[in-house]
Short mmCIF file of C-alpha atoms in Angstrom, two decimals:
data_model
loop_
_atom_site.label_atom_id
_atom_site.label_comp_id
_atom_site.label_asym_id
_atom_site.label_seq_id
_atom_site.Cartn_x
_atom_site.Cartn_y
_atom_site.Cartn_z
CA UNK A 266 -4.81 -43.24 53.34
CA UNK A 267 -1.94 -43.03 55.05
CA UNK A 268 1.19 -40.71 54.22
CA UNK A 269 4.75 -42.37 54.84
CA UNK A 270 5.15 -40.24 58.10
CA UNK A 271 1.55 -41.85 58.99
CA UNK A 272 3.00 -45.36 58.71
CA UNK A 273 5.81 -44.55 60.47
CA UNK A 274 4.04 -43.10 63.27
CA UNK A 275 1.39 -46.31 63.82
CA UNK A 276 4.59 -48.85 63.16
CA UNK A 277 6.30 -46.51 65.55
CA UNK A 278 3.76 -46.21 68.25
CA UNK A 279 2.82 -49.85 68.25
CA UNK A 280 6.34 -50.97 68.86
CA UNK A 281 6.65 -48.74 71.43
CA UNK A 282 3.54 -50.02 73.00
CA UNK A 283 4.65 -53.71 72.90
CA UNK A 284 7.93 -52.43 74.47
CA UNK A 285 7.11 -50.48 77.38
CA UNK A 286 5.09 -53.39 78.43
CA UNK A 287 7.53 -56.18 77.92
CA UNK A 288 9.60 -54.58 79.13
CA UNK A 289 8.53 -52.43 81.97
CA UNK A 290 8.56 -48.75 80.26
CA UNK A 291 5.85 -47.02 81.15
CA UNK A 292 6.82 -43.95 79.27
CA UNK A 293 7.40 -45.74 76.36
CA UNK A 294 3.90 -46.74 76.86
CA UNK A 295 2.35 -43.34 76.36
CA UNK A 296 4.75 -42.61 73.66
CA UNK A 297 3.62 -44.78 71.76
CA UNK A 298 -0.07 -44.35 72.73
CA UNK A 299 0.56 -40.94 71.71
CA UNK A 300 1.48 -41.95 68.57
CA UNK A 301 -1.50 -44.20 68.03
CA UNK A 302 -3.56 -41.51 69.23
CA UNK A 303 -2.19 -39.15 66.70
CA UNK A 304 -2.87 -41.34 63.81
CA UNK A 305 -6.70 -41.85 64.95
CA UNK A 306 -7.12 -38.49 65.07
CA UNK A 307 -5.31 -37.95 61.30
CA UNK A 308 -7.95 -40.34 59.65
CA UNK A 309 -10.92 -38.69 61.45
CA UNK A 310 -9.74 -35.37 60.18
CA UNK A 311 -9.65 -37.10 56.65
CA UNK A 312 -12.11 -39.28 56.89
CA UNK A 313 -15.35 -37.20 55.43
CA UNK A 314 -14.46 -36.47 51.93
CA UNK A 315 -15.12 -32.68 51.38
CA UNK A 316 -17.91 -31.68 48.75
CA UNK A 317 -16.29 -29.37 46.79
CA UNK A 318 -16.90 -28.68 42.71
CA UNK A 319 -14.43 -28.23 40.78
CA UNK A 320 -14.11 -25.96 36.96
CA UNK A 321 -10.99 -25.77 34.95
CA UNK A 322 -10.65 -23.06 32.38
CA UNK A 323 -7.33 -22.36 29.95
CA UNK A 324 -7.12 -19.17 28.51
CA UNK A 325 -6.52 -19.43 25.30
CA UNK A 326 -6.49 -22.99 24.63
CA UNK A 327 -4.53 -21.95 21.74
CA UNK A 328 -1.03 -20.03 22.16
CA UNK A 329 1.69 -19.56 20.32
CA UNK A 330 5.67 -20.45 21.77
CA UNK A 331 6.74 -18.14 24.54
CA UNK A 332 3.15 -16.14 24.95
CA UNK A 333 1.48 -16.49 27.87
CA UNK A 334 -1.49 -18.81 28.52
CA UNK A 335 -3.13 -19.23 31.93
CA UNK A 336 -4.91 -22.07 34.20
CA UNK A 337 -7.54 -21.24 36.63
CA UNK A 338 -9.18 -23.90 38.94
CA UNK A 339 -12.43 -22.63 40.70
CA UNK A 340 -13.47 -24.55 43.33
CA UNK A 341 -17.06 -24.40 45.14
CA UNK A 342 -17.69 -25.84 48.83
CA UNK A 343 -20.76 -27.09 48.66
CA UNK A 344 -20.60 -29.03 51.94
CA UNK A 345 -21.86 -27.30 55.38
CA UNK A 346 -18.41 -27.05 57.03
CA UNK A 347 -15.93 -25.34 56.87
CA UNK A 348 -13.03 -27.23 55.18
CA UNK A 349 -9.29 -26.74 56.01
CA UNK A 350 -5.97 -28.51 54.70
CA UNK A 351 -7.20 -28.86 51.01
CA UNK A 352 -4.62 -28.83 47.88
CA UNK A 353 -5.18 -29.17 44.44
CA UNK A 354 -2.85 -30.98 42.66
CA UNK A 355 -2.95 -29.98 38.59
CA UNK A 356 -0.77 -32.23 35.92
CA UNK A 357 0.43 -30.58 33.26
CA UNK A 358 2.00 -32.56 30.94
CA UNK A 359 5.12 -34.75 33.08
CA UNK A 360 5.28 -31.91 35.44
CA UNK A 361 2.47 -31.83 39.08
CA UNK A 362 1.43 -28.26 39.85
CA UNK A 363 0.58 -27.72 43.87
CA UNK A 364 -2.14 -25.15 44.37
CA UNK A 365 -2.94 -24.20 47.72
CA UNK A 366 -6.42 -22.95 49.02
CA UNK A 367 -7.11 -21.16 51.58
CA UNK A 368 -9.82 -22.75 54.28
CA UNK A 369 -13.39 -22.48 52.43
CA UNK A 370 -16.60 -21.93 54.45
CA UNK A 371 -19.94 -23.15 53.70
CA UNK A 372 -21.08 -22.32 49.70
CA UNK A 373 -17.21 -20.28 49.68
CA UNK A 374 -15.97 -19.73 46.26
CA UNK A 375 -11.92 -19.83 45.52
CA UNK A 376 -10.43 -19.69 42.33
CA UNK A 377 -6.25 -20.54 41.89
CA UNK A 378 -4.80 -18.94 38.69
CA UNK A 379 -1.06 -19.93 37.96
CA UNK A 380 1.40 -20.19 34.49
CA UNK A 381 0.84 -22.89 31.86
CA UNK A 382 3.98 -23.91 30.02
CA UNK A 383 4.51 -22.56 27.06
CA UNK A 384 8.26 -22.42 26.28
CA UNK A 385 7.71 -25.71 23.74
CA UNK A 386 5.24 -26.49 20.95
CA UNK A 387 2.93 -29.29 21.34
CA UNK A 388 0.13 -30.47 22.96
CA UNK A 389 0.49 -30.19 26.58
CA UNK A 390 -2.12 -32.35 28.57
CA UNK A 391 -3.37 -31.04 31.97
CA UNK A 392 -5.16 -33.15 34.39
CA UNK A 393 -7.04 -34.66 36.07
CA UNK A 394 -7.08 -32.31 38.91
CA UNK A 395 -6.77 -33.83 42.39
CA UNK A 396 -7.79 -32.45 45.38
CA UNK A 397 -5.48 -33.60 48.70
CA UNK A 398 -6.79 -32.86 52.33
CA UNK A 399 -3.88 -33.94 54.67
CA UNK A 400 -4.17 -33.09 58.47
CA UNK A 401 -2.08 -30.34 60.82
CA UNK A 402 0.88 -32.95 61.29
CA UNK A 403 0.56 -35.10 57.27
CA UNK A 404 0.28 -38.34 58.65
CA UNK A 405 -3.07 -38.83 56.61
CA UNK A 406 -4.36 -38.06 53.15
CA UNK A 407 -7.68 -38.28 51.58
CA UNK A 408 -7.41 -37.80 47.25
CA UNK A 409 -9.85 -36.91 44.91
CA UNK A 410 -9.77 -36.88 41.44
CA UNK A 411 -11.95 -34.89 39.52
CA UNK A 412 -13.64 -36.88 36.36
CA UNK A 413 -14.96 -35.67 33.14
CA UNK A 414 -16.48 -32.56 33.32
CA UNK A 415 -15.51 -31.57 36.53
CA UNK A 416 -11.56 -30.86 36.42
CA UNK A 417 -10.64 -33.87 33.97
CA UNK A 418 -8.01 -33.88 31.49
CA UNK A 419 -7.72 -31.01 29.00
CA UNK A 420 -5.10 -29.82 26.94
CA UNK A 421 -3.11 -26.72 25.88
CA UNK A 422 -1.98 -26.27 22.08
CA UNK A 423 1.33 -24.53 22.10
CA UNK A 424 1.96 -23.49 18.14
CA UNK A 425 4.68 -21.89 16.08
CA UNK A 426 5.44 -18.53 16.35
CA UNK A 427 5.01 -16.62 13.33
CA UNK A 428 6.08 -12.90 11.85
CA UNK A 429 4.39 -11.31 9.28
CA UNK A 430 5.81 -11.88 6.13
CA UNK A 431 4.64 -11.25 2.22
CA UNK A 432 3.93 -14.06 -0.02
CA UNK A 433 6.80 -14.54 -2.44
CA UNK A 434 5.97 -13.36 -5.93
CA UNK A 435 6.09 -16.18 -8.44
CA UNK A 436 5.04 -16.47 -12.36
CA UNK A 437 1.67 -18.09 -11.78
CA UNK A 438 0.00 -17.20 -14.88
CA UNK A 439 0.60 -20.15 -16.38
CA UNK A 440 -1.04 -23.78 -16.60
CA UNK A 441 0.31 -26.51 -14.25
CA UNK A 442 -1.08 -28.25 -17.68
CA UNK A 443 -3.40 -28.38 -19.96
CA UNK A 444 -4.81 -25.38 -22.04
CA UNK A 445 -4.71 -21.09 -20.90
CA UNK A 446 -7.08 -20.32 -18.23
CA UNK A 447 -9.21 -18.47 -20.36
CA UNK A 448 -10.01 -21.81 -22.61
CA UNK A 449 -10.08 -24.12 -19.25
CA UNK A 450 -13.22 -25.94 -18.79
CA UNK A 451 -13.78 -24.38 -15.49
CA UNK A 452 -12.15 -21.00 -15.66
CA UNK A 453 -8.75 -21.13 -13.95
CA UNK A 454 -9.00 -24.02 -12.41
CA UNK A 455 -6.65 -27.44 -13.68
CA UNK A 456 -6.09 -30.85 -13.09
CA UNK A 457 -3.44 -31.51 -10.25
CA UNK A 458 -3.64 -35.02 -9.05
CA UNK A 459 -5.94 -37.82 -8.18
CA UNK A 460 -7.21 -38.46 -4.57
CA UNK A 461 -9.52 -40.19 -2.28
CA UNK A 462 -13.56 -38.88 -2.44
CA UNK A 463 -14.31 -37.14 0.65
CA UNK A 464 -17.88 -35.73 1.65
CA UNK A 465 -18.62 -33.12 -0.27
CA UNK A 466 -16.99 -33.35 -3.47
CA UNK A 467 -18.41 -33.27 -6.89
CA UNK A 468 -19.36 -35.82 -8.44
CA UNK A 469 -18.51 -34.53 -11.35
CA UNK A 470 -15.11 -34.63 -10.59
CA UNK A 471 -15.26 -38.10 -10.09
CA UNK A 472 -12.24 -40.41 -12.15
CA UNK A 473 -14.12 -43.28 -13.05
CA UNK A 474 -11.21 -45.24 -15.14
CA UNK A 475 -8.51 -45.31 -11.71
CA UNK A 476 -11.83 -45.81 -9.61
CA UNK A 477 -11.96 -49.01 -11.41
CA UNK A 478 -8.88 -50.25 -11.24
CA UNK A 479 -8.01 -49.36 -7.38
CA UNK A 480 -11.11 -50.18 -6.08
CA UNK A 481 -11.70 -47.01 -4.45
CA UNK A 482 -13.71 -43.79 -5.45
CA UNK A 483 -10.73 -41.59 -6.79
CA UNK A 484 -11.87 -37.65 -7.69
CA UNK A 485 -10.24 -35.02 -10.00
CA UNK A 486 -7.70 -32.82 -7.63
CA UNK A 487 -8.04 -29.31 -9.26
CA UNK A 488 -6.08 -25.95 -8.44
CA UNK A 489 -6.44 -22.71 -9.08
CA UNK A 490 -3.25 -21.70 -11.38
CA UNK A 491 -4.02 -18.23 -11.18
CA UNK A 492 -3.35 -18.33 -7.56
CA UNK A 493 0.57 -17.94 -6.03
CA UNK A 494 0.93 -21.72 -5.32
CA UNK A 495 3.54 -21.89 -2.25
CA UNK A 496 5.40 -25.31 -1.76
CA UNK A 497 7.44 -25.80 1.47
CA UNK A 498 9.62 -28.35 2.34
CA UNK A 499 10.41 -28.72 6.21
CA UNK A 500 13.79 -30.86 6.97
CA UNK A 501 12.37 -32.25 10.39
CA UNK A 502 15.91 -34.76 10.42
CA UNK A 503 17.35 -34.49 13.83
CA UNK A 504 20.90 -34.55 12.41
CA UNK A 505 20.37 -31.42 10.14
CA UNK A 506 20.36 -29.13 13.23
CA UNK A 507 22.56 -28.02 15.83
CA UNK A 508 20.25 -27.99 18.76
CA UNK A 509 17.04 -28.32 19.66
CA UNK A 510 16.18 -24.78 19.84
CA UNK A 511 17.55 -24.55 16.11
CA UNK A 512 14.67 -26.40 15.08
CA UNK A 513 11.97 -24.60 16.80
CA UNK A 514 13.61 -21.68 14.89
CA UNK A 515 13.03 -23.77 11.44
CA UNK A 516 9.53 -24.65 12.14
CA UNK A 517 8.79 -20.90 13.32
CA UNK A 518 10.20 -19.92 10.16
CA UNK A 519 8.37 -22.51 7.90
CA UNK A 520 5.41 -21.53 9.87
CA UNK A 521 5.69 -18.06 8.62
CA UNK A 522 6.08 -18.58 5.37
CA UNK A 523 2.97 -20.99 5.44
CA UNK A 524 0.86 -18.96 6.86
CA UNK A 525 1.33 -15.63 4.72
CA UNK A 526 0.47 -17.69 1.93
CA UNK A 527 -2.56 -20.06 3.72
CA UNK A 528 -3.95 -16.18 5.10
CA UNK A 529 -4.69 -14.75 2.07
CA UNK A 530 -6.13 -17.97 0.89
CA UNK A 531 -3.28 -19.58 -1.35
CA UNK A 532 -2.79 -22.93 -1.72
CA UNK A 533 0.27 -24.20 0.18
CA UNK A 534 1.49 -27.49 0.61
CA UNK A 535 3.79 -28.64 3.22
CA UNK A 536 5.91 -31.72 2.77
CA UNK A 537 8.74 -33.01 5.17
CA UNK A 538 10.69 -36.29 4.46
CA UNK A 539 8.54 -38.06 6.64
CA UNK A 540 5.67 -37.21 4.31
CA UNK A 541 3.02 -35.04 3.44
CA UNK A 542 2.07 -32.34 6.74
CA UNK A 543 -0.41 -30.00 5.31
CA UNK A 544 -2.44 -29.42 2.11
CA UNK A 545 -5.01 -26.92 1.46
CA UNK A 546 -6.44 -25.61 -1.47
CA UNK A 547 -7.00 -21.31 -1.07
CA UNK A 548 -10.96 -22.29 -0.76
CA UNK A 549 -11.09 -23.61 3.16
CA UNK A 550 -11.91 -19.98 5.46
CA UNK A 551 -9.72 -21.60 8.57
CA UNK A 552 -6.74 -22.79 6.36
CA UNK A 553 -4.20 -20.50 8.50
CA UNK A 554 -5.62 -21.73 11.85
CA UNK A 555 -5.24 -25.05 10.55
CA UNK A 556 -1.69 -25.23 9.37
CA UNK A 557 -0.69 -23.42 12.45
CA UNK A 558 -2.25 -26.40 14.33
CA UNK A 559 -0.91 -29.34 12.65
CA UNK A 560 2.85 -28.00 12.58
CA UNK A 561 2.84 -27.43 16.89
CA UNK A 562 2.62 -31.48 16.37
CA UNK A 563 5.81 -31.52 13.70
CA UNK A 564 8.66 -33.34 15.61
CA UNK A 565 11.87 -34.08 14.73
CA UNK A 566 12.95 -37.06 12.63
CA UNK A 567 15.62 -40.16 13.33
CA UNK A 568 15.75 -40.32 9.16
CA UNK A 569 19.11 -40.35 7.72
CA UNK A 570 17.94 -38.39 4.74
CA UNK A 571 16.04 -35.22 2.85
CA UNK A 572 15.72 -37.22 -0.31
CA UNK A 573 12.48 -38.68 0.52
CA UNK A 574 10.44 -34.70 1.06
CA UNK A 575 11.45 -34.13 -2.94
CA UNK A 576 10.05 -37.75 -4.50
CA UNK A 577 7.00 -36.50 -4.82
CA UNK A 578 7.51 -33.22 -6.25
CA UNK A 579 8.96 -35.08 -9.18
CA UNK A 580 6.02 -36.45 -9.84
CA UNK A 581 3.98 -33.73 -11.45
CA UNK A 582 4.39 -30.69 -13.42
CA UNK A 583 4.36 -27.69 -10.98
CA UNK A 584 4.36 -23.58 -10.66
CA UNK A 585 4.97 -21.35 -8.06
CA UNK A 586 7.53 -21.23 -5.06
CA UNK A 587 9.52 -23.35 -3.64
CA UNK A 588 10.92 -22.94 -0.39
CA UNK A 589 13.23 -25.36 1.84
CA UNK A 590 14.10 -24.95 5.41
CA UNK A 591 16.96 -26.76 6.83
CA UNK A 592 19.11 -26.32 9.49
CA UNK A 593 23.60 -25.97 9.32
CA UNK A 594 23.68 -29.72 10.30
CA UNK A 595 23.71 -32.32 8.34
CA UNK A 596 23.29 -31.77 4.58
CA UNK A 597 22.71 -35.81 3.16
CA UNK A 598 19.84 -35.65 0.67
CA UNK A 599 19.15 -31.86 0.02
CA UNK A 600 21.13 -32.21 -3.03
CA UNK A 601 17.49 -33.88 -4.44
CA UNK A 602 16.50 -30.50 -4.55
CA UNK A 603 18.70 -30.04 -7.84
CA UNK A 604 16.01 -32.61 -9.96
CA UNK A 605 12.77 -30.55 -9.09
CA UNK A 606 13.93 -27.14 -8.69
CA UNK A 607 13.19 -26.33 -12.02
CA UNK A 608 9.56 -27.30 -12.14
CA UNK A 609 8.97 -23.78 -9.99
CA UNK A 610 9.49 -20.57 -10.74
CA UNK A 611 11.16 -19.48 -8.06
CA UNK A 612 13.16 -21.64 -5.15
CA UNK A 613 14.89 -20.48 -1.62
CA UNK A 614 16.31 -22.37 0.95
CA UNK A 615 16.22 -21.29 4.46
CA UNK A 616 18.82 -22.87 6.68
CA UNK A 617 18.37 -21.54 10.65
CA UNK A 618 19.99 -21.46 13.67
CA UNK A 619 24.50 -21.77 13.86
CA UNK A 620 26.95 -19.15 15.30
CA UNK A 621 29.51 -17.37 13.71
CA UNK A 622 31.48 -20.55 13.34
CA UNK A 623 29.03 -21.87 10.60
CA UNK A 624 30.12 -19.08 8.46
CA UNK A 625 33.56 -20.39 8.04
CA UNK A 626 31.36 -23.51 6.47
CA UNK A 627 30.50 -23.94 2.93
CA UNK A 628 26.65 -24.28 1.99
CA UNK A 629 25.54 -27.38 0.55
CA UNK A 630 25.96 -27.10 -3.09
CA UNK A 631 22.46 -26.54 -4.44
CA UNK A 632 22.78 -24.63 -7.42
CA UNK A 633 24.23 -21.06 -7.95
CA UNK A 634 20.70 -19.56 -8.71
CA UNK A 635 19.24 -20.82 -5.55
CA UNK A 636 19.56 -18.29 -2.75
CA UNK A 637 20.64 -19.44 0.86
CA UNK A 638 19.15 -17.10 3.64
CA UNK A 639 20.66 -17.42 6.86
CA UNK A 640 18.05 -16.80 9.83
CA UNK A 641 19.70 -16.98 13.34
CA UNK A 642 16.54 -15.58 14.68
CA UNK A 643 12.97 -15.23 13.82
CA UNK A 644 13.23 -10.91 14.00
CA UNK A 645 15.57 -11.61 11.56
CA UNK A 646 13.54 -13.28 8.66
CA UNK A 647 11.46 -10.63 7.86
CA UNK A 648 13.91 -7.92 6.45
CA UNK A 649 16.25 -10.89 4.68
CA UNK A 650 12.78 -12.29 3.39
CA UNK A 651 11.61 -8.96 2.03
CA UNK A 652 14.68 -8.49 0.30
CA UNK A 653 14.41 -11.84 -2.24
CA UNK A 654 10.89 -11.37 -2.56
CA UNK A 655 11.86 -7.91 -4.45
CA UNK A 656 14.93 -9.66 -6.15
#
């Protein structure tokens, strides 16, 4: 096809033909033969679509915020000539990347390497690749685009970054319910809630009365009490933080709470106001991996308020921790926090991101014995964290 310059040039030149001999210009005549000419020539260079192959890799498809991850396109000629002019246009996400090669010879092998985007969480598609051929002057273009398996769409999973933190100690020797662990019916493990069967689960565990009456084949939720149980409560409200880059903080943090818990095989649960994020149960071997992955996909919230993340804590007896991360925005609904705070042991709020003019603010009221850690950067959480796990 032709480029703009392309049309301008055939417009161009064919005006100038029909002028020059209205009119009697002869060298307007071969001007614009000229530019006829050049315009031929432009979609004979094009015209033969070059046989080239065409890989994508991504290494590592999964990365976490600010590390590096890397693209490489390998392309093989596969054609008998050699090929000059090519490009290879790579999407990723809103943004084109241009990748120039360098002229490839018959069976030649090139392979372009550049930077992925990684300064944001999320799923970043890339693709499809397209490979341009223009000629010497751009007035033609021939496009290619690569299909599955050949240079298609992929996609890059940017996740939270994380420190290393230790699980917070909590009094998790006793029942949620029920009788002591020794006297259970299956050791240390006790009734939590009622869910949906899914492939795999015991039948034995199966609530026949609410599978009745809903309709639906409802099982026996059990956890393991003698097991730190960590709950987590992410404020994902785009009015409870200062900036965007406040919130990455907040899900970096929550991330790093999670996941000290979800690696040594604790259950954790993750709940924003939006709903219910992440659930696992100590038992699954790729828990970690897999909270990591769903919270690169958290994004903020247009909700007006917290209240809705601490309904359904309220609606069962419950041990362990409790921790809430908010930012030094807006404060509407955290005060919900006071009705279930008491069904853990222990209960911290994390509130990220703010200058030194947030100081001069008062905290949200949330109880005197609840302990308000300030975290203006992720380095930071580790020593402030250490310090009320020993408290």
């Amino acid at each position: 096809m032709l480029s703009p310059t392309g049309w301008g040039a055939l417009v161009g030149g064919g005006g100038l033909v029909g002028a020059g001999y209205a009119f009697g210009y002869p060298e307007a005549v071969v001007l614009g033969v000229g530019c006829l000419l050049a315009v031929t020539v432009a979609l004979v260079w094009t015209g033969r679509p070059p046989r080239l192959a065409a890989r994508r890799r991504v290494t590592p498809r999964k990365v976490a915020r600010g590390d590096r991850a890397e693209g490489a396109v390998t392309l093989t000629h596969t054609g008998g000539r050699t090929r000059r002019g090519l490009e290879v246009v790579d999407r990723c996400g809103e943004r084109p990347l241009v990748l120039r090669v360098p002229p490839l010879a018959a069976g030649a092998e090139h392979t372009v390497r550049y930077a992925l985007p990684t300064e944001r969480r999320g799923r970043i598609a890339l693709g499809p690749l397209r490979l341009e051929r223009t000629d010497p002057l751009g007035l033609a273009r021939r496009v290619r685009v690569f299909g599955p398996g050949e240079g298609g769409t992929d996609a890059l999973l940017v996740r939270p970054r994380v420190c290393p933190l230790p699980v917070l100690p909590s009094g998790t020797a006793h029942h949620v319910e029920g009788p002591t662990s020794d006297t259970a019916d299956e050791g240390s493990l006790t009734f939590h809630a009622l869910r949906e069967y899914v492939l795999g689960d015991d039948l034995r565990r199966v609530h026949w009365r609410s599978t009745a009456r809903t309709g639906t084949l409802m099982v026996k939720h059990l956890v393991d009490v003698s097991l730190p149980h960590t709950t987590l409560v992410l404020d994902t409200r785009r009015s409870a933080y200062r900036s965007e880059d406040d919130f990455e903080l907040a899900v970096d943090s929550a991330a790093s709470v999670a996941f000290a818990a979800a690696r040594s095989h604790f259950p954790v649960e993750v709940l924003s106001e939006t709903g219910t994020v992440l659930r696992t149960d100590g038992t699954g071997g790729d828990d970690a991996e897999a909270l990591l992955d769903r919270l690169a996909l958290v994004r903020r919230s247009e909700h007006a308020s917290a209240a809705g993340a601490f309904d359904s804590l309220g609606q069962a007896r419950r041990r362990g921790s409790l921790t809430v991360v908010t930012g030094t925005g807006d404060a509407t609904g955290l005060s919900a926090l006071e009705r279930v705070r008491r069904r853990f042991d222990r209960t911290v709020v994390l509130r990220t991101g703010g200058g030194a003019e947030d100081d001069r603010h008062e905290p949200p009221a949330l109880g005197s014995d609840v302990p308000q850690l300030r975290v203006r950067a992720l380095d930071s959480l580790p020593a402030a964290w250490r310090r009320e796990a020993v408290r």
